[in-house]
Amino acid sequence: MERKEDRGVAVITDTWLRKHRLIYTGATRHPFILAIRGGSVDISCFKRWLGQDYIFVRAFVPFLASVLLKAWKESDDSSDVDVILGGLAALNDEIAWFKKEASKWGVALDSVVPQKSNLDYCRFLESLMSSDVSYTEAVTAFWVIEAVYQESFAHCLEDGSKTPEELKETCQRWGNDGFGQYCCALKSIANRQLEKASDDVVAKAEAILLSVLEYEVDFWNMSHGGAV
Ligand SMILES: Cc1ncc(CO)c(N)n1
């Protein structure tokens, strides 16, 4: 298929990423990720992130289910449902993986207390589950949420990275090529929806993208401990 870029037509999501490059880089090249990549990460930070992310991922399940429902109702392309269903299936594996990884590091998932940034982010996800939020807005959020992790962890696996051996599996989880292709599929869905959306919906989706990036930065910040 001919790509929009090849015809010199601007793709909305690419325009946004250029426009908001600073905050995007803040989310995908956070000091926590750079510390993993550089091999200097403090394992207690990693464990803190692991416990908090498990809580987030559990809240991500109903969010994804709401996106699936919206795709089924609002999308003209039935393959969207297949892509999102694949994401839900992967989340099922991911939850099992968190339990295994947590036991490996001695993190008791049941007693992890969600920190404020996590609760705020989960509440934001919940607000996006409302039926007042269009499929276009919800799928834009979904794409950005996944893309930040994909870009962050793929960076830890690039040539020249010094990621500790025991953290490579975590980085592979989101940094592998299959996950990269899945993010590309989500991005094209978002673009296709945005192309035909009203200016009002496009503006709301851009605001959602910015909010997601801010929540992601705050989420990585929790790994330092400090602010609760
Ligand atoms: C905070 C956060 N953002 C994105 C993802 C990707 O699924 C995740 N697991 N956690």
PDB file of N, CA, C and O in Angstrom, residues 101-143:
ATOM      1  N   GLU A 101       7.841 -12.418  37.207  1.00  0.00           N
ATOM      2  CA  GLU A 101       8.966 -11.490  37.359  1.00  0.00           C
ATOM      3  C   GLU A 101       9.030 -10.952  38.797  1.00  0.00           C
ATOM      4  O   GLU A 101      10.104 -10.836  39.382  1.00  0.00           O
ATOM      5  N   ALA A 102       7.848 -10.645  39.349  1.00  0.00           N
ATOM      6  CA  ALA A 102       7.801 -10.118  40.719  1.00  0.00           C
ATOM      7  C   ALA A 102       8.323 -11.157  41.701  1.00  0.00           C
ATOM      8  O   ALA A 102       9.057 -10.816  42.642  1.00  0.00           O
ATOM      9  N   SER A 103       7.968 -12.408  41.486  1.00  0.00           N
ATOM     10  CA  SER A 103       8.434 -13.422  42.447  1.00  0.00           C
ATOM     11  C   SER A 103       9.949 -13.612  42.301  1.00  0.00           C
ATOM     12  O   SER A 103      10.657 -13.818  43.282  1.00  0.00           O
ATOM     13  N   LYS A 104      10.458 -13.465  41.073  1.00  0.00           N
ATOM     14  CA  LYS A 104      11.901 -13.557  40.850  1.00  0.00           C
ATOM     15  C   LYS A 104      12.669 -12.474  41.633  1.00  0.00           C
ATOM     16  O   LYS A 104      13.741 -12.715  42.167  1.00  0.00           O
ATOM     17  N   TRP A 105      12.074 -11.269  41.718  1.00  0.00           N
ATOM     18  CA  TRP A 105      12.737 -10.140  42.395  1.00  0.00           C
ATOM     19  C   TRP A 105      12.295  -9.971  43.841  1.00  0.00           C
ATOM     20  O   TRP A 105      12.710  -9.004  44.497  1.00  0.00           O
ATOM     21  N   GLY A 106      11.415 -10.848  44.295  1.00  0.00           N
ATOM     22  CA  GLY A 106      10.939 -10.727  45.676  1.00  0.00           C
ATOM     23  C   GLY A 106      10.036  -9.524  45.903  1.00  0.00           C
ATOM     24  O   GLY A 106      10.041  -8.923  46.978  1.00  0.00           O
ATOM     25  N   VAL A 107       9.248  -9.171  44.870  1.00  0.00           N
ATOM     26  CA  VAL A 107       8.285  -8.070  45.025  1.00  0.00           C
ATOM     27  C   VAL A 107       6.918  -8.696  45.321  1.00  0.00           C
ATOM     28  O   VAL A 107       6.430  -9.514  44.539  1.00  0.00           O
ATOM     29  N   ALA A 108       6.310  -8.330  46.464  1.00  0.00           N
ATOM     30  CA  ALA A 108       4.999  -8.869  46.826  1.00  0.00           C
ATOM     31  C   ALA A 108       3.923  -7.994  46.193  1.00  0.00           C
ATOM     32  O   ALA A 108       3.587  -6.921  46.696  1.00  0.00           O
ATOM     33  N   LEU A 109       3.385  -8.450  45.046  1.00  0.00           N
ATOM     34  CA  LEU A 109       2.449  -7.611  44.276  1.00  0.00           C
ATOM     35  C   LEU A 109       1.193  -7.244  45.062  1.00  0.00           C
ATOM     36  O   LEU A 109       0.660  -6.147  44.912  1.00  0.00           O
ATOM     37  N   ASP A 110       0.729  -8.163  45.918  1.00  0.00           N
ATOM     38  CA  ASP A 110      -0.500  -7.896  46.665  1.00  0.00           C
ATOM     39  C   ASP A 110      -0.350  -6.751  47.651  1.00  0.00           C
ATOM     40  O   ASP A 110      -1.330  -6.122  48.021  1.00  0.00           O
ATOM     41  N   SER A 111       0.889  -6.500  48.078  1.00  0.00           N
ATOM     42  CA  SER A 111       1.037  -5.432  49.066  1.00  0.00           C
ATOM     43  C   SER A 111       1.641  -4.153  48.480  1.00  0.00           C
ATOM     44  O   SER A 111       2.015  -3.259  49.235  1.00  0.00           O
ATOM     45  N   VAL A 112       1.701  -4.067  47.160  1.00  0.00           N
ATOM     46  CA  VAL A 112       2.191  -2.820  46.561  1.00  0.00           C
ATOM     47  C   VAL A 112       1.118  -1.749  46.718  1.00  0.00           C
ATOM     48  O   VAL A 112      -0.053  -1.983  46.405  1.00  0.00           O
ATOM     49  N   VAL A 113       1.519  -0.601  47.243  1.00  0.00           N
ATOM     50  CA  VAL A 113       0.577   0.509  47.416  1.00  0.00           C
ATOM     51  C   VAL A 113       0.681   1.420  46.191  1.00  0.00           C
ATOM     52  O   VAL A 113       1.760   1.920  45.878  1.00  0.00           O
ATOM     53  N   PRO A 114      -0.425   1.620  45.485  1.00  0.00           N
ATOM     54  CA  PRO A 114      -0.343   2.484  44.304  1.00  0.00           C
ATOM     55  C   PRO A 114       0.002   3.915  44.684  1.00  0.00           C
ATOM     56  O   PRO A 114      -0.564   4.464  45.628  1.00  0.00           O
ATOM     57  N   GLN A 115       0.967   4.483  43.988  1.00  0.00           N
ATOM     58  CA  GLN A 115       1.361   5.866  44.277  1.00  0.00           C
ATOM     59  C   GLN A 115       0.456   6.842  43.530  1.00  0.00           C
ATOM     60  O   GLN A 115      -0.272   6.457  42.619  1.00  0.00           O
ATOM     61  N   LYS A 116       0.554   8.107  43.943  1.00  0.00           N
ATOM     62  CA  LYS A 116      -0.369   9.111  43.406  1.00  0.00           C
ATOM     63  C   LYS A 116      -0.330   9.200  41.878  1.00  0.00           C
ATOM     64  O   LYS A 116      -1.377   9.229  41.226  1.00  0.00           O
ATOM     65  N   SER A 117       0.863   9.217  41.295  1.00  0.00           N
ATOM     66  CA  SER A 117       0.960   9.334  39.835  1.00  0.00           C
ATOM     67  C   SER A 117       0.267   8.171  39.138  1.00  0.00           C
ATOM     68  O   SER A 117      -0.318   8.336  38.068  1.00  0.00           O
ATOM     69  N   ASN A 118       0.352   7.000  39.761  1.00  0.00           N
ATOM     70  CA  ASN A 118      -0.284   5.813  39.206  1.00  0.00           C
ATOM     71  C   ASN A 118      -1.808   5.934  39.306  1.00  0.00           C
ATOM     72  O   ASN A 118      -2.528   5.717  38.332  1.00  0.00           O
ATOM     73  N   LEU A 119      -2.283   6.329  40.483  1.00  0.00           N
ATOM     74  CA  LEU A 119      -3.727   6.494  40.681  1.00  0.00           C
ATOM     75  C   LEU A 119      -4.287   7.534  39.717  1.00  0.00           C
ATOM     76  O   LEU A 119      -5.352   7.342  39.130  1.00  0.00           O
ATOM     77  N   ASP A 120      -3.533   8.635  39.546  1.00  0.00           N
ATOM     78  CA  ASP A 120      -3.989   9.689  38.622  1.00  0.00           C
ATOM     79  C   ASP A 120      -4.087   9.149  37.197  1.00  0.00           C
ATOM     80  O   ASP A 120      -5.045   9.428  36.480  1.00  0.00           O
ATOM     81  N   TYR A 121      -3.072   8.383  36.810  1.00  0.00           N
ATOM     82  CA  TYR A 121      -3.049   7.827  35.455  1.00  0.00           C
ATOM     83  C   TYR A 121      -4.203   6.830  35.271  1.00  0.00           C
ATOM     84  O   TYR A 121      -4.915   6.854  34.261  1.00  0.00           O
ATOM     85  N   CYS A 122      -4.438   5.981  36.283  1.00  0.00           N
ATOM     86  CA  CYS A 122      -5.538   5.004  36.203  1.00  0.00           C
ATOM     87  C   CYS A 122      -6.901   5.707  36.141  1.00  0.00           C
ATOM     88  O   CYS A 122      -7.796   5.275  35.423  1.00  0.00           O
ATOM     89  N   ARG A 123      -7.021   6.808  36.865  1.00  0.00           N
ATOM     90  CA  ARG A 123      -8.269   7.581  36.816  1.00  0.00           C
ATOM     91  C   ARG A 123      -8.479   8.187  35.430  1.00  0.00           C
ATOM     92  O   ARG A 123      -9.588   8.249  34.919  1.00  0.00           O
ATOM     93  N   PHE A 124      -7.369   8.639  34.845  1.00  0.00           N
ATOM     94  CA  PHE A 124      -7.443   9.187  33.485  1.00  0.00           C
ATOM     95  C   PHE A 124      -7.920   8.092  32.507  1.00  0.00           C
ATOM     96  O   PHE A 124      -8.801   8.330  31.675  1.00  0.00           O
ATOM     97  N   LEU A 125      -7.352   6.887  32.651  1.00  0.00           N
ATOM     98  CA  LEU A 125      -7.790   5.767  31.800  1.00  0.00           C
ATOM     99  C   LEU A 125      -9.286   5.546  31.964  1.00  0.00           C
ATOM    100  O   LEU A 125     -10.006   5.333  30.995  1.00  0.00           O
ATOM    101  N   GLU A 126      -9.718   5.609  33.224  1.00  0.00           N
ATOM    102  CA  GLU A 126     -11.135   5.376  33.493  1.00  0.00           C
ATOM    103  C   GLU A 126     -12.009   6.442  32.828  1.00  0.00           C
ATOM    104  O   GLU A 126     -13.075   6.127  32.297  1.00  0.00           O
ATOM    105  N   SER A 127     -11.527   7.682  32.807  1.00  0.00           N
ATOM    106  CA  SER A 127     -12.312   8.746  32.163  1.00  0.00           C
ATOM    107  C   SER A 127     -12.442   8.485  30.662  1.00  0.00           C
ATOM    108  O   SER A 127     -13.445   8.842  30.048  1.00  0.00           O
ATOM    109  N   LEU A 128     -11.426   7.819  30.082  1.00  0.00           N
ATOM    110  CA  LEU A 128     -11.467   7.533  28.639  1.00  0.00           C
ATOM    111  C   LEU A 128     -12.407   6.366  28.311  1.00  0.00           C
ATOM    112  O   LEU A 128     -12.715   6.116  27.159  1.00  0.00           O
ATOM    113  N   MET A 129     -12.823   5.639  29.358  1.00  0.00           N
ATOM    114  CA  MET A 129     -13.730   4.498  29.126  1.00  0.00           C
ATOM    115  C   MET A 129     -15.164   4.977  28.924  1.00  0.00           C
ATOM    116  O   MET A 129     -16.015   4.208  28.476  1.00  0.00           O
ATOM    117  N   SER A 130     -15.451   6.228  29.251  1.00  0.00           N
ATOM    118  CA  SER A 130     -16.808   6.760  29.126  1.00  0.00           C
ATOM    119  C   SER A 130     -17.307   6.649  27.681  1.00  0.00           C
ATOM    120  O   SER A 130     -16.529   6.794  26.734  1.00  0.00           O
ATOM    121  N   SER A 131     -18.607   6.432  27.551  1.00  0.00           N
ATOM    122  CA  SER A 131     -19.170   6.328  26.192  1.00  0.00           C
ATOM    123  C   SER A 131     -19.190   7.695  25.506  1.00  0.00           C
ATOM    124  O   SER A 131     -19.399   7.783  24.299  1.00  0.00           O
ATOM    125  N   ASP A 132     -18.929   8.767  26.272  1.00  0.00           N
ATOM    126  CA  ASP A 132     -18.828  10.104  25.655  1.00  0.00           C
ATOM    127  C   ASP A 132     -17.524  10.284  24.889  1.00  0.00           C
ATOM    128  O   ASP A 132     -17.384  11.209  24.094  1.00  0.00           O
ATOM    129  N   VAL A 133     -16.554   9.414  25.170  1.00  0.00           N
ATOM    130  CA  VAL A 133     -15.260   9.515  24.482  1.00  0.00           C
ATOM    131  C   VAL A 133     -15.335   8.659  23.214  1.00  0.00           C
ATOM    132  O   VAL A 133     -15.694   7.482  23.274  1.00  0.00           O
ATOM    133  N   SER A 134     -15.015   9.275  22.078  1.00  0.00           N
ATOM    134  CA  SER A 134     -15.143   8.567  20.799  1.00  0.00           C
ATOM    135  C   SER A 134     -14.060   7.501  20.640  1.00  0.00           C
ATOM    136  O   SER A 134     -13.016   7.545  21.297  1.00  0.00           O
ATOM    137  N   TYR A 135     -14.308   6.582  19.724  1.00  0.00           N
ATOM    138  CA  TYR A 135     -13.313   5.556  19.382  1.00  0.00           C
ATOM    139  C   TYR A 135     -12.012   6.219  18.936  1.00  0.00           C
ATOM    140  O   TYR A 135     -10.919   5.789  19.336  1.00  0.00           O
ATOM    141  N   THR A 136     -12.117   7.283  18.136  1.00  0.00           N
ATOM    142  CA  THR A 136     -10.920   7.980  17.634  1.00  0.00           C
ATOM    143  C   THR A 136     -10.037   8.470  18.782  1.00  0.00           C
ATOM    144  O   THR A 136      -8.823   8.261  18.775  1.00  0.00           O
ATOM    145  N   GLU A 137     -10.661   9.091  19.786  1.00  0.00           N
ATOM    146  CA  GLU A 137      -9.890   9.588  20.930  1.00  0.00           C
ATOM    147  C   GLU A 137      -9.293   8.418  21.722  1.00  0.00           C
ATOM    148  O   GLU A 137      -8.115   8.446  22.105  1.00  0.00           O
ATOM    149  N   ALA A 138     -10.115   7.385  21.951  1.00  0.00           N
ATOM    150  CA  ALA A 138      -9.655   6.251  22.773  1.00  0.00           C
ATOM    151  C   ALA A 138      -8.509   5.503  22.087  1.00  0.00           C
ATOM    152  O   ALA A 138      -7.524   5.134  22.737  1.00  0.00           O
ATOM    153  N   VAL A 139      -8.611   5.323  20.770  1.00  0.00           N
ATOM    154  CA  VAL A 139      -7.575   4.547  20.084  1.00  0.00           C
ATOM    155  C   VAL A 139      -6.288   5.373  19.953  1.00  0.00           C
ATOM    156  O   VAL A 139      -5.184   4.817  19.932  1.00  0.00           O
ATOM    157  N   THR A 140      -6.427   6.698  19.935  1.00  0.00           N
ATOM    158  CA  THR A 140      -5.232   7.556  19.933  1.00  0.00           C
ATOM    159  C   THR A 140      -4.490   7.374  21.261  1.00  0.00           C
ATOM    160  O   THR A 140      -3.266   7.180  21.283  1.00  0.00           O
ATOM    161  N   ALA A 141      -5.245   7.405  22.356  1.00  0.00           N
ATOM    162  CA  ALA A 141      -4.629   7.203  23.679  1.00  0.00           C
ATOM    163  C   ALA A 141      -3.943   5.845  23.733  1.00  0.00           C
ATOM    164  O   ALA A 141      -2.776   5.740  24.154  1.00  0.00           O
ATOM    165  N   PHE A 142      -4.638   4.825  23.279  1.00  0.00           N
ATOM    166  CA  PHE A 142      -4.127   3.457  23.301  1.00  0.00           C
ATOM    167  C   PHE A 142      -2.795   3.377  22.541  1.00  0.00           C
ATOM    168  O   PHE A 142      -1.797   2.849  23.056  1.00  0.00           O
ATOM    169  N   TRP A 143      -2.767   3.945  21.345  1.00  0.00           N
ATOM    170  CA  TRP A 143      -1.523   3.934  20.546  1.00  0.00           C
ATOM    171  C   TRP A 143      -0.374   4.618  21.311  1.00  0.00           C
ATOM    172  O   TRP A 143       0.718   4.055  21.441  1.00  0.00           O
TER     173      TRP A 143
END
